[in-house]
CSV table of C-alpha atoms and ligand atoms in Angstrom, one decimal:
chain,number,residue,atom,x,y,z
U,13,UNK,CA,38.3,1.0,20.6
U,14,UNK,CA,41.3,0.5,21.8
U,15,UNK,CA,44.3,2.0,20.0
U,16,UNK,CA,47.7,1.5,20.6
U,17,UNK,CA,49.9,4.9,21.1
U,18,UNK,CA,53.1,6.7,23.3
U,19,UNK,CA,56.1,7.4,23.4
U,20,UNK,CA,59.0,4.2,22.0
U,21,UNK,CA,58.4,0.7,23.9
U,22,UNK,CA,55.5,2.1,25.8
U,23,UNK,CA,52.7,1.5,24.4
U,24,UNK,CA,49.5,2.8,26.7
U,25,UNK,CA,46.0,1.7,26.0
U,26,UNK,CA,43.3,4.5,25.0
U,27,UNK,CA,39.8,3.4,25.1
U,28,UNK,CA,36.9,5.9,24.2
U,29,UNK,CA,33.8,5.3,26.2
U,30,UNK,CA,30.2,6.3,25.3
U,31,UNK,CA,30.0,10.4,25.5
U,32,UNK,CA,27.2,10.6,27.8
U,33,UNK,CA,26.1,9.0,30.9
U,34,UNK,CA,22.4,7.4,31.9
U,35,UNK,CA,20.4,9.1,33.6
U,36,UNK,CA,17.1,6.4,33.2
U,37,UNK,CA,17.1,3.1,32.8
U,38,UNK,CA,14.2,1.2,30.5
U,39,UNK,CA,14.4,-2.4,31.4
U,40,UNK,CA,14.7,-5.6,29.1
U,41,UNK,CA,13.3,-9.2,29.7
U,42,UNK,CA,15.1,-12.3,28.9
U,43,UNK,CA,13.1,-15.1,27.4
U,44,UNK,CA,13.7,-18.5,26.8
U,45,UNK,CA,14.4,-20.7,24.0
U,46,UNK,CA,11.1,-22.7,23.9
U,47,UNK,CA,9.6,-19.0,24.6
U,48,UNK,CA,11.4,-17.6,21.9
U,49,UNK,CA,10.3,-20.3,19.3
U,50,UNK,CA,6.8,-19.8,20.0
U,51,UNK,CA,7.2,-16.1,19.5
U,52,UNK,CA,8.7,-17.1,15.8
U,53,UNK,CA,6.3,-19.3,14.9
U,54,UNK,CA,3.4,-17.1,15.7
U,55,UNK,CA,5.5,-14.3,14.1
U,56,UNK,CA,6.3,-16.1,10.7
U,57,UNK,CA,9.4,-16.4,11.0
U,58,UNK,CA,9.3,-12.5,9.8
U,59,UNK,CA,10.7,-11.0,12.5
U,60,UNK,CA,8.8,-7.7,11.7
U,61,UNK,CA,6.0,-9.4,13.6
U,62,UNK,CA,7.7,-10.4,17.2
U,63,UNK,CA,6.8,-8.6,19.6
U,64,UNK,CA,9.1,-6.0,21.3
U,65,UNK,CA,8.5,-7.3,24.1
U,66,UNK,CA,10.0,-10.8,23.4
U,67,UNK,CA,12.9,-9.0,22.0
U,68,UNK,CA,16.2,-8.8,24.6
U,69,UNK,CA,18.4,-6.6,22.1
U,70,UNK,CA,16.7,-5.2,19.7
U,71,UNK,CA,18.7,-4.3,16.2
U,72,UNK,CA,15.9,-4.6,14.1
U,73,UNK,CA,16.6,-0.5,12.6
U,74,UNK,CA,17.8,2.7,13.5
U,75,UNK,CA,14.9,4.3,12.8
U,76,UNK,CA,13.3,6.3,15.5
U,77,UNK,CA,14.7,3.8,18.0
U,78,UNK,CA,16.9,6.8,19.2
U,79,UNK,CA,17.7,7.7,22.4
U,80,UNK,CA,17.3,11.6,23.1
U,81,UNK,CA,19.1,13.5,25.7
U,82,UNK,CA,18.1,14.9,28.6
U,83,UNK,CA,18.2,18.5,26.0
U,84,UNK,CA,15.9,17.3,23.5
U,85,UNK,CA,13.6,15.9,26.0
U,86,UNK,CA,13.1,19.3,28.2
U,87,UNK,CA,12.3,20.8,24.3
U,88,UNK,CA,9.5,18.6,24.5
U,89,UNK,CA,8.6,20.6,27.1
U,90,UNK,CA,8.7,23.5,25.0
U,91,UNK,CA,6.4,22.6,22.9
U,92,UNK,CA,4.4,25.3,20.7
U,93,UNK,CA,1.3,23.3,19.9
U,94,UNK,CA,-0.4,26.5,18.2
U,95,UNK,CA,-2.2,25.0,14.4
U,96,UNK,CA,-0.4,27.8,12.2
U,97,UNK,CA,3.3,28.9,13.0
U,98,UNK,CA,4.0,26.9,16.0
U,99,UNK,CA,7.6,28.8,17.7
U,100,UNK,CA,9.5,24.8,17.4
U,101,UNK,CA,8.9,25.0,13.5
U,102,UNK,CA,11.1,28.5,12.7
U,103,UNK,CA,13.2,26.8,15.6
U,104,UNK,CA,13.7,24.0,13.0
U,105,UNK,CA,13.6,25.7,10.4
U,106,UNK,CA,16.4,28.2,11.8
U,107,UNK,CA,18.9,24.9,12.2
U,108,UNK,CA,17.6,23.2,8.7
U,109,UNK,CA,19.3,26.4,7.3
U,110,UNK,CA,22.3,26.7,9.4
U,111,UNK,CA,23.3,22.4,8.9
U,112,UNK,CA,21.8,22.3,6.3
U,113,UNK,CA,21.8,25.1,4.3
U,114,UNK,CA,18.5,25.0,2.1
U,115,UNK,CA,16.5,27.8,1.9
U,116,UNK,CA,13.1,26.3,2.6
U,117,UNK,CA,11.5,24.2,4.8
U,118,UNK,CA,8.1,21.7,4.9
U,119,UNK,CA,8.3,19.2,7.4
U,120,UNK,CA,6.6,15.9,7.4
U,121,UNK,CA,5.7,13.5,9.5
U,122,UNK,CA,8.6,11.2,8.7
U,123,UNK,CA,10.9,10.6,5.9
U,124,UNK,CA,8.1,8.7,3.1
U,125,UNK,CA,6.2,11.8,3.3
U,126,UNK,CA,8.8,13.8,1.8
U,127,UNK,CA,9.4,11.1,-0.5
U,128,UNK,CA,6.0,11.5,-1.5
U,129,UNK,CA,5.3,14.9,-2.1
U,130,UNK,CA,9.1,15.2,-4.0
U,131,UNK,CA,7.7,12.3,-5.8
U,132,UNK,CA,4.5,14.4,-6.8
U,133,UNK,CA,5.4,16.8,-7.8
U,134,UNK,CA,8.8,16.4,-10.3
U,135,UNK,CA,8.2,13.0,-11.5
U,136,UNK,CA,5.7,12.5,-14.8
U,137,UNK,CA,4.6,9.4,-15.7
U,138,UNK,CA,7.7,7.9,-18.2
U,139,UNK,CA,10.6,9.3,-16.3
U,140,UNK,CA,13.0,7.5,-15.2
U,141,UNK,CA,14.8,8.5,-11.8
U,142,UNK,CA,18.7,8.0,-11.4
U,143,UNK,CA,19.8,7.2,-7.6
U,144,UNK,CA,22.9,5.0,-5.9
U,145,UNK,CA,20.5,2.2,-5.4
U,146,UNK,CA,17.8,2.2,-4.5
U,147,UNK,CA,15.8,2.3,-1.5
U,148,UNK,CA,12.7,1.0,-0.7
U,149,UNK,CA,10.3,3.8,-0.2
U,150,UNK,CA,11.8,5.9,-2.2
U,151,UNK,CA,11.8,4.1,-5.4
U,152,UNK,CA,7.9,3.2,-4.2
U,153,UNK,CA,6.7,6.4,-4.5
U,154,UNK,CA,9.0,7.3,-7.7
U,155,UNK,CA,6.7,4.3,-8.7
U,156,UNK,CA,3.9,5.2,-7.5
U,157,UNK,CA,4.2,9.2,-9.3
U,158,UNK,CA,4.6,7.1,-12.7
U,159,UNK,CA,8.8,7.2,-12.8
U,160,UNK,CA,11.3,4.5,-13.2
U,161,UNK,CA,14.5,4.5,-10.9
U,162,UNK,CA,17.5,3.5,-12.4
U,163,UNK,CA,20.3,2.3,-10.4
U,164,UNK,CA,23.3,4.3,-10.8
U,165,UNK,CA,25.6,3.2,-8.2
U,166,UNK,CA,29.0,2.1,-8.4
U,167,UNK,CA,29.7,-1.8,-9.3
U,168,UNK,CA,31.8,-2.1,-6.3
U,169,UNK,CA,28.5,-1.3,-4.0
U,170,UNK,CA,27.2,-4.5,-5.3
U,171,UNK,CA,30.1,-6.5,-3.9
U,172,UNK,CA,30.4,-7.3,-0.5
U,173,UNK,CA,34.0,-7.6,-0.1
U,174,UNK,CA,35.1,-4.7,-2.0
U,175,UNK,CA,37.4,-2.2,-0.2
U,176,UNK,CA,36.5,1.0,-1.8
U,177,UNK,CA,36.2,3.6,1.3
U,178,UNK,CA,33.5,5.2,-1.0
U,179,UNK,CA,31.5,2.4,-1.9
U,180,UNK,CA,27.8,4.3,-2.0
U,181,UNK,CA,29.3,7.0,-4.7
U,182,UNK,CA,28.0,7.4,-8.7
U,183,UNK,CA,29.1,6.1,-11.0
U,184,UNK,CA,29.2,8.8,-13.7
U,185,UNK,CA,29.1,6.9,-16.9
U,186,UNK,CA,25.7,5.4,-15.7
U,187,UNK,CA,24.0,8.1,-15.3
U,188,UNK,CA,25.4,9.1,-19.2
U,189,UNK,CA,24.7,6.3,-20.4
U,190,UNK,CA,21.1,6.8,-18.9
U,191,UNK,CA,20.5,10.3,-20.3
U,192,UNK,CA,22.4,9.5,-24.1
U,193,UNK,CA,19.4,7.1,-23.9
U,194,UNK,CA,16.3,8.4,-22.5
U,195,UNK,CA,17.5,12.3,-23.4
U,196,UNK,CA,17.7,14.5,-20.0
U,197,UNK,CA,14.3,15.6,-19.8
U,198,UNK,CA,13.1,12.1,-19.4
U,199,UNK,CA,15.2,12.7,-16.0
U,200,UNK,CA,13.1,14.9,-13.5
U,201,UNK,CA,16.5,15.0,-10.8
U,202,UNK,CA,19.3,12.3,-9.7
U,203,UNK,CA,18.7,11.0,-6.0
U,204,UNK,CA,21.9,11.1,-3.9
U,205,UNK,CA,21.9,9.2,-0.5
U,206,UNK,CA,24.0,9.5,1.6
U,207,UNK,CA,25.2,7.5,3.1
U,208,UNK,CA,24.1,3.9,0.9
U,209,UNK,CA,21.7,2.5,3.4
U,210,UNK,CA,20.4,-1.1,1.2
U,211,UNK,CA,24.3,-0.9,0.1
U,212,UNK,CA,25.4,-1.5,3.8
U,213,UNK,CA,25.7,2.1,5.0
U,214,UNK,CA,28.2,3.2,2.3
U,215,UNK,CA,29.2,6.8,2.4
U,216,UNK,CA,29.9,8.7,-1.0
U,217,UNK,CA,32.9,11.1,-1.6
U,218,UNK,CA,33.3,14.7,-1.2
U,219,UNK,CA,34.2,14.8,-4.6
U,220,UNK,CA,31.5,12.2,-6.1
U,221,UNK,CA,29.1,14.1,-4.8
U,222,UNK,CA,31.0,17.6,-6.8
U,223,UNK,CA,31.0,15.6,-10.5
U,224,UNK,CA,27.0,14.3,-9.9
U,225,UNK,CA,26.6,17.9,-9.5
U,226,UNK,CA,29.0,19.0,-11.9
U,227,UNK,CA,27.7,16.7,-14.8
U,228,UNK,CA,23.2,17.2,-13.7
U,229,UNK,CA,24.1,20.9,-14.4
U,230,UNK,CA,25.5,20.3,-17.9
U,231,UNK,CA,22.3,18.7,-18.5
U,232,UNK,CA,19.6,21.0,-16.2
U,233,UNK,CA,19.0,18.2,-13.8
U,234,UNK,CA,18.2,18.3,-10.8
U,235,UNK,CA,19.7,16.7,-7.6
U,236,UNK,CA,17.6,16.0,-4.5
U,237,UNK,CA,20.0,14.2,-1.7
U,238,UNK,CA,18.5,11.5,0.8
U,239,UNK,CA,20.2,13.3,3.8
U,240,UNK,CA,18.5,10.8,6.4
U,241,UNK,CA,22.5,9.8,7.3
U,242,UNK,CA,24.2,12.5,6.2
U,243,UNK,CA,25.9,13.2,9.3
U,244,UNK,CA,27.2,9.9,9.4
U,245,UNK,CA,27.9,10.5,5.6
U,246,UNK,CA,29.8,13.8,6.9
U,247,UNK,CA,31.9,11.9,9.3
U,248,UNK,CA,33.3,8.9,6.8
U,249,UNK,CA,34.3,12.4,4.7
U,250,UNK,CA,36.7,14.0,7.4
U,251,UNK,CA,37.8,10.4,8.5
U,252,UNK,CA,38.2,9.1,4.7
U,253,UNK,CA,38.8,11.3,2.1
U,254,UNK,CA,41.7,13.3,1.8
U,255,UNK,CA,41.7,17.3,2.7
U,256,UNK,CA,38.6,17.3,5.1
U,257,UNK,CA,40.5,15.7,8.3
U,258,UNK,CA,40.6,19.0,9.6
U,259,UNK,CA,37.0,20.4,8.8
U,260,UNK,CA,34.5,20.2,11.1
U,261,UNK,CA,31.3,18.1,11.2
U,262,UNK,CA,29.0,21.2,9.6
U,263,UNK,CA,31.5,22.5,7.6
U,264,UNK,CA,32.0,19.4,4.8
U,265,UNK,CA,27.7,18.4,6.0
U,266,UNK,CA,27.4,22.2,4.6
U,267,UNK,CA,29.5,21.6,1.3
U,268,UNK,CA,27.3,18.5,0.6
U,269,UNK,CA,24.4,19.9,0.4
U,270,UNK,CA,25.4,22.1,-1.8
U,271,UNK,CA,25.9,20.2,-4.2
U,272,UNK,CA,22.6,19.7,-4.2
U,273,UNK,CA,18.9,21.4,-4.6
U,274,UNK,CA,16.9,19.7,-1.7
U,275,UNK,CA,16.4,17.0,0.0
U,276,UNK,CA,14.2,14.5,1.7
U,277,UNK,CA,15.0,14.0,5.7
U,278,UNK,CA,13.9,11.3,7.8
U,279,UNK,CA,14.4,12.6,11.1
U,280,UNK,CA,14.4,9.2,12.9
U,281,UNK,CA,17.8,8.5,11.6
U,282,UNK,CA,20.7,11.0,12.3
U,283,UNK,CA,18.2,13.7,14.2
U,284,UNK,CA,17.8,11.6,17.6
U,285,UNK,CA,14.3,11.7,17.3
U,286,UNK,CA,11.3,8.9,17.7
U,287,UNK,CA,9.7,10.4,14.8
U,288,UNK,CA,10.0,13.4,12.5
U,289,UNK,CA,11.4,14.4,8.9
U,290,UNK,CA,11.7,17.1,6.4
U,291,UNK,CA,11.6,17.8,3.0
U,292,UNK,CA,14.1,20.9,2.3
U,293,UNK,CA,15.0,23.3,-1.2
U,294,UNK,CA,16.3,25.8,-2.3
U,295,UNK,CA,13.8,26.8,-5.3
U,296,UNK,CA,10.4,28.7,-4.9
U,297,UNK,CA,8.2,27.4,-7.3
U,298,UNK,CA,8.9,23.6,-6.0
U,299,UNK,CA,8.3,25.1,-2.5
U,300,UNK,CA,5.4,26.4,-3.2
U,301,UNK,CA,3.7,22.9,-4.4
U,302,UNK,CA,5.1,21.0,-2.0
U,303,UNK,CA,3.2,23.7,0.8
U,304,UNK,CA,0.1,22.7,-1.3
U,305,UNK,CA,1.1,19.4,-0.9
U,306,UNK,CA,1.2,18.7,2.4
U,307,UNK,CA,-1.5,20.1,3.0
U,308,UNK,CA,-3.4,17.4,1.8
U,309,UNK,CA,-0.7,14.5,3.0
U,310,UNK,CA,0.4,15.3,6.0
U,311,UNK,CA,-1.0,18.5,7.7
U,312,UNK,CA,-0.4,22.2,7.5
U,313,UNK,CA,2.9,23.8,5.8
U,314,UNK,CA,4.2,24.6,10.0
U,315,UNK,CA,3.7,21.4,11.4
U,316,UNK,CA,3.2,18.3,8.4
U,317,UNK,CA,2.2,15.9,10.7
U,318,UNK,CA,3.7,16.7,14.1
U,319,UNK,CA,3.7,17.8,17.0
U,320,UNK,CA,4.9,21.2,17.9
U,321,UNK,CA,7.5,19.2,21.0
U,322,UNK,CA,8.3,16.5,17.8
U,323,UNK,CA,9.7,19.3,15.6
U,324,UNK,CA,11.5,21.1,18.7
U,325,UNK,CA,13.3,17.3,19.3
U,326,UNK,CA,14.0,17.7,16.2
U,327,UNK,CA,15.6,20.8,15.6
U,328,UNK,CA,17.7,20.3,19.5
U,329,UNK,CA,18.8,16.8,17.4
U,330,UNK,CA,20.4,18.4,14.2
U,331,UNK,CA,22.6,20.1,17.0
U,332,UNK,CA,23.6,17.1,19.0
U,333,UNK,CA,24.1,15.0,15.6
U,334,UNK,CA,26.5,17.0,14.1
U,335,UNK,CA,29.1,16.5,17.8
U,336,UNK,CA,31.9,14.8,16.3
U,337,UNK,CA,32.3,13.3,19.4
U,338,UNK,CA,28.8,11.6,19.2
U,339,UNK,CA,29.5,10.4,15.8
U,340,UNK,CA,32.6,8.5,16.7
U,341,UNK,CA,31.3,6.7,19.6
U,342,UNK,CA,28.5,6.0,17.4
U,343,UNK,CA,30.1,4.7,14.4
U,344,UNK,CA,32.7,3.4,16.8
U,345,UNK,CA,30.3,1.1,17.9
U,346,UNK,CA,29.7,-0.6,14.7
U,347,UNK,CA,33.4,-1.0,14.1
U,348,UNK,CA,33.7,-2.9,17.5
U,349,UNK,CA,31.2,-5.5,16.9
U,350,UNK,CA,32.7,-5.6,13.3
U,351,UNK,CA,36.1,-6.1,14.7
U,352,UNK,CA,35.0,-8.8,17.3
U,353,UNK,CA,33.2,-10.5,14.2
U,354,UNK,CA,36.3,-10.5,11.5
U,355,UNK,CA,38.1,-12.4,14.3
U,356,UNK,CA,35.5,-15.5,14.0
U,357,UNK,CA,36.1,-15.2,10.0
U,358,UNK,CA,31.7,-14.7,10.3
U,359,UNK,CA,31.2,-13.1,6.3
U,360,UNK,CA,30.1,-9.3,6.7
U,361,UNK,CA,30.2,-6.3,4.4
U,362,UNK,CA,33.2,-4.3,4.1
U,363,UNK,CA,34.0,-1.8,4.8
U,364,UNK,CA,31.7,-1.7,8.1
U,365,UNK,CA,29.5,1.1,7.0
U,366,UNK,CA,28.1,3.3,9.2
U,367,UNK,CA,24.7,2.9,11.0
U,368,UNK,CA,24.7,-0.9,11.5
U,369,UNK,CA,27.0,-4.9,10.4
U,370,UNK,CA,25.4,-7.0,7.2
U,371,UNK,CA,25.9,-10.3,7.1
U,372,UNK,CA,26.2,-11.4,4.0
U,373,UNK,CA,24.2,-14.6,4.1
U,374,UNK,CA,25.0,-16.0,0.7
U,375,UNK,CA,28.5,-16.5,2.3
U,376,UNK,CA,26.8,-17.7,5.8
U,377,UNK,CA,24.1,-20.3,4.7
U,378,UNK,CA,25.8,-21.1,0.8
U,379,UNK,CA,23.9,-24.1,1.2
U,380,UNK,CA,20.8,-22.3,0.3
U,381,UNK,CA,19.3,-21.0,-3.0
U,382,UNK,CA,17.9,-17.7,-2.9
U,383,UNK,CA,14.5,-18.4,-3.6
U,384,UNK,CA,14.9,-19.8,0.3
U,385,UNK,CA,15.3,-16.6,1.6
U,386,UNK,CA,18.7,-17.4,3.4
U,387,UNK,CA,18.8,-14.3,5.0
U,388,UNK,CA,15.2,-14.4,6.1
U,389,UNK,CA,16.1,-17.6,7.9
U,390,UNK,CA,19.4,-16.8,9.2
U,391,UNK,CA,17.7,-13.5,10.8
U,392,UNK,CA,14.8,-16.1,12.2
U,393,UNK,CA,17.7,-18.1,13.2
U,394,UNK,CA,19.7,-15.6,15.2
U,395,UNK,CA,16.5,-14.7,17.4
U,396,UNK,CA,16.3,-18.1,18.5
U,397,UNK,CA,19.5,-18.1,19.5
U,398,UNK,CA,20.1,-15.1,21.4
U,399,UNK,CA,16.6,-13.2,21.5
U,400,UNK,CA,18.4,-10.7,19.1
U,401,UNK,CA,16.4,-8.9,16.6
U,402,UNK,CA,17.7,-7.8,12.9
U,403,UNK,CA,16.6,-7.3,9.6
U,404,UNK,CA,16.2,-9.6,6.2
U,405,UNK,CA,17.9,-7.3,3.2
U,406,UNK,CA,17.8,-9.1,0.6
U,407,UNK,CA,15.5,-10.8,-1.8
U,408,UNK,CA,12.3,-10.4,0.3
U,409,UNK,CA,13.6,-6.3,0.5
U,410,UNK,CA,13.7,-6.4,-3.4
U,411,UNK,CA,10.3,-7.6,-3.9
U,412,UNK,CA,8.9,-7.9,-7.8
U,413,UNK,CA,9.6,-6.2,-11.1
U,414,UNK,CA,6.5,-5.0,-11.9
U,415,UNK,CA,6.2,-6.1,-14.8
U,416,UNK,CA,7.4,-9.5,-15.0
U,417,UNK,CA,6.4,-9.9,-12.2
U,418,UNK,CA,9.3,-12.1,-11.0
U,419,UNK,CA,11.1,-11.5,-8.1
U,420,UNK,CA,13.4,-9.3,-8.0
U,421,UNK,CA,16.9,-10.7,-7.4
U,422,UNK,CA,19.9,-8.2,-5.5
U,423,UNK,CA,23.5,-9.7,-6.3
U,424,UNK,CA,23.5,-8.9,-2.1
U,425,UNK,CA,21.4,-10.7,0.3
U,426,UNK,CA,21.7,-10.0,3.6
U,427,UNK,CA,21.0,-9.2,7.0
U,428,UNK,CA,21.2,-6.5,9.1
U,429,UNK,CA,22.2,-5.6,12.4
U,430,UNK,CA,20.5,-1.8,12.9
U,431,UNK,CA,22.3,0.6,16.1
U,432,UNK,CA,20.2,2.9,17.1
U,433,UNK,CA,21.7,5.6,18.8
U,434,UNK,CA,22.9,6.2,21.9
U,435,UNK,CA,20.5,3.1,23.2
U,436,UNK,CA,23.1,0.2,23.6
U,437,UNK,CA,26.2,-0.5,25.5
U,438,UNK,CA,29.5,-1.8,24.8
U,439,UNK,CA,28.7,-5.1,26.7
U,440,UNK,CA,25.3,-5.3,24.8
U,441,UNK,CA,27.9,-4.9,21.6
U,442,UNK,CA,29.5,-8.3,23.6
U,443,UNK,CA,27.3,-10.6,23.3
U,444,UNK,CA,26.0,-10.1,19.7
U,445,UNK,CA,28.9,-10.5,19.0
U,446,UNK,CA,29.4,-14.0,21.0
U,447,UNK,CA,25.8,-15.3,19.7
U,448,UNK,CA,26.3,-14.4,16.2
U,449,UNK,CA,29.8,-16.5,16.7
U,450,UNK,CA,27.7,-19.5,18.3
U,451,UNK,CA,24.7,-19.1,15.5
U,452,UNK,CA,27.5,-19.1,12.6
U,453,UNK,CA,29.1,-22.4,14.2
U,454,UNK,CA,25.9,-24.4,13.6
U,455,UNK,CA,25.2,-22.7,10.5
U,456,UNK,CA,25.2,-25.6,8.8
U,457,UNK,CA,22.4,-27.1,10.2
U,458,UNK,CA,19.9,-24.0,9.5
U,459,UNK,CA,17.4,-24.4,6.9
U,460,UNK,CA,15.2,-22.2,4.2
U,461,UNK,CA,11.7,-21.3,4.0
U,462,UNK,CA,8.8,-20.6,2.3
U,463,UNK,CA,6.2,-17.3,1.9
U,464,UNK,CA,3.6,-18.2,2.4
U,465,UNK,CA,1.8,-14.8,2.7
U,466,UNK,CA,2.8,-12.1,0.5
U,467,UNK,CA,1.4,-8.6,0.9
U,468,UNK,CA,1.6,-6.6,-2.7
U,469,UNK,CA,4.1,-3.6,-1.4
U,470,UNK,CA,7.0,-3.6,0.7
U,471,UNK,CA,6.3,-7.1,1.3
U,472,UNK,CA,8.9,-7.7,3.7
U,473,UNK,CA,7.3,-6.1,6.4
U,474,UNK,CA,4.6,-8.2,6.9
U,475,UNK,CA,5.2,-11.5,4.9
U,476,UNK,CA,4.7,-14.6,6.4
U,477,UNK,CA,7.2,-17.8,6.0
U,478,UNK,CA,7.6,-21.2,7.3
U,479,UNK,CA,10.5,-23.5,7.5
U,480,UNK,CA,11.0,-25.8,4.9
U,481,UNK,CA,11.2,-29.4,6.2
G,24,PLP,C1,14.3,5.3,6.7
G,24,PLP,C2,14.9,5.6,5.2
G,24,PLP,C3,13.4,6.4,4.3
G,24,PLP,C4,12.2,6.5,5.0
G,24,PLP,O1,12.2,7.4,6.0
G,24,PLP,P1,11.1,6.9,7.3
G,24,PLP,O2,11.3,7.7,8.2
G,24,PLP,O3,10.9,5.7,7.7
G,24,PLP,O4,9.8,7.3,6.3
G,24,PLP,C5,14.3,6.9,3.3
G,24,PLP,N1,15.8,6.5,2.6
G,24,PLP,C6,16.3,6.5,3.7
G,24,PLP,C7,17.3,5.9,3.3
G,24,PLP,C8,16.1,5.3,5.3
G,24,PLP,O5,17.1,5.2,5.5
């Protein structure tokens, strides 16, 4: 990003560049329009069902798509593949304690493994779990344990144009209303995601975390953090919240976590690895139960479904993820694309979040009804245009209400352009900006879709569609 600075009359252009250099490359395939048409049809107009080989720039997700450093790759060779008590487990435990501050660690194969375990331990049938906007796997595990998710995010989060710098914040009034309605005994914990993926990667302020903690403490309710992108949240606190400019990322992260009792973690996001996750917790009793359950569902408590080398790579990833220059470049890349799209008046969620640009499909395609799956249609069109793969985050992802059987109708109907960490260059970002602008110019021609196959769980992964003719 370019910022003008310098003494009066002599503006100096200052650019930043990626804080790494490239040692190995992976070649990309460039496809023709005809090839993309065939591939999209074959994939049922669902970008999840495309073959990666048919994709040019893959912005489907930032999950497990990270580029590891030489230090992490070297760590793979130091994998201790002992069944029990691997040295890499202890290295990971050290770094989780040092950076996140929680006492006890249970590794899991990825984030949902941790969500499964904590949901089974803490939630009883009939319980309610408030959270700052749902996340697909998080809510499903809460429901499978017999709980009901209750959205307590601030109203601003549902408004794609609201410029509040902390749109991930919990609305304390909504939490109080829930406590008044169902009673604190029916609320085993409040789940706070930092940053909020489904709201567009929006952060939660430290002040809000502190207030959430105080309110929950008063009522004897635990706070469990979804720390999947806590590093990115810490960066936003440093940049946006008063009083944190001079604090380091590790200092901010420790304070954030201190307002919770534990966390679930998908290492595939913040932690710069391709697989891995963990549950971390301060209470011994919960830890003991988690250690019992992890053996049933994931693997022994000192590997939790991971190879020793995976734990080593994740442990080293924690250190690199907490580096300010890394976070600035990572989030700077997203901001760069946002600036490019804003110049062409392309509608997207503001402010730009940490891991992705979310195109506003309702505004982009106002001629489509929500039941015609506008975001799904837009993601398909972007792939046709340029081989860029994005993801639907709207009515398809929201799924169905298990009581009424009808769709959930989320206020936000979005297409997510998600940035893998350290994978693409600024030149790829330029191609992306140009492609989205081209699709926007031709938006009136984009048709809606019919869903012709719908899986029972997490339907967005495997649903199939057909263009409405
Ligand atoms: C990805 C993600 C999860 C689930 O983690 P997996 O590693 O994909 O199982 C949970 N919460 C958030 C916010 C996520 O982004």
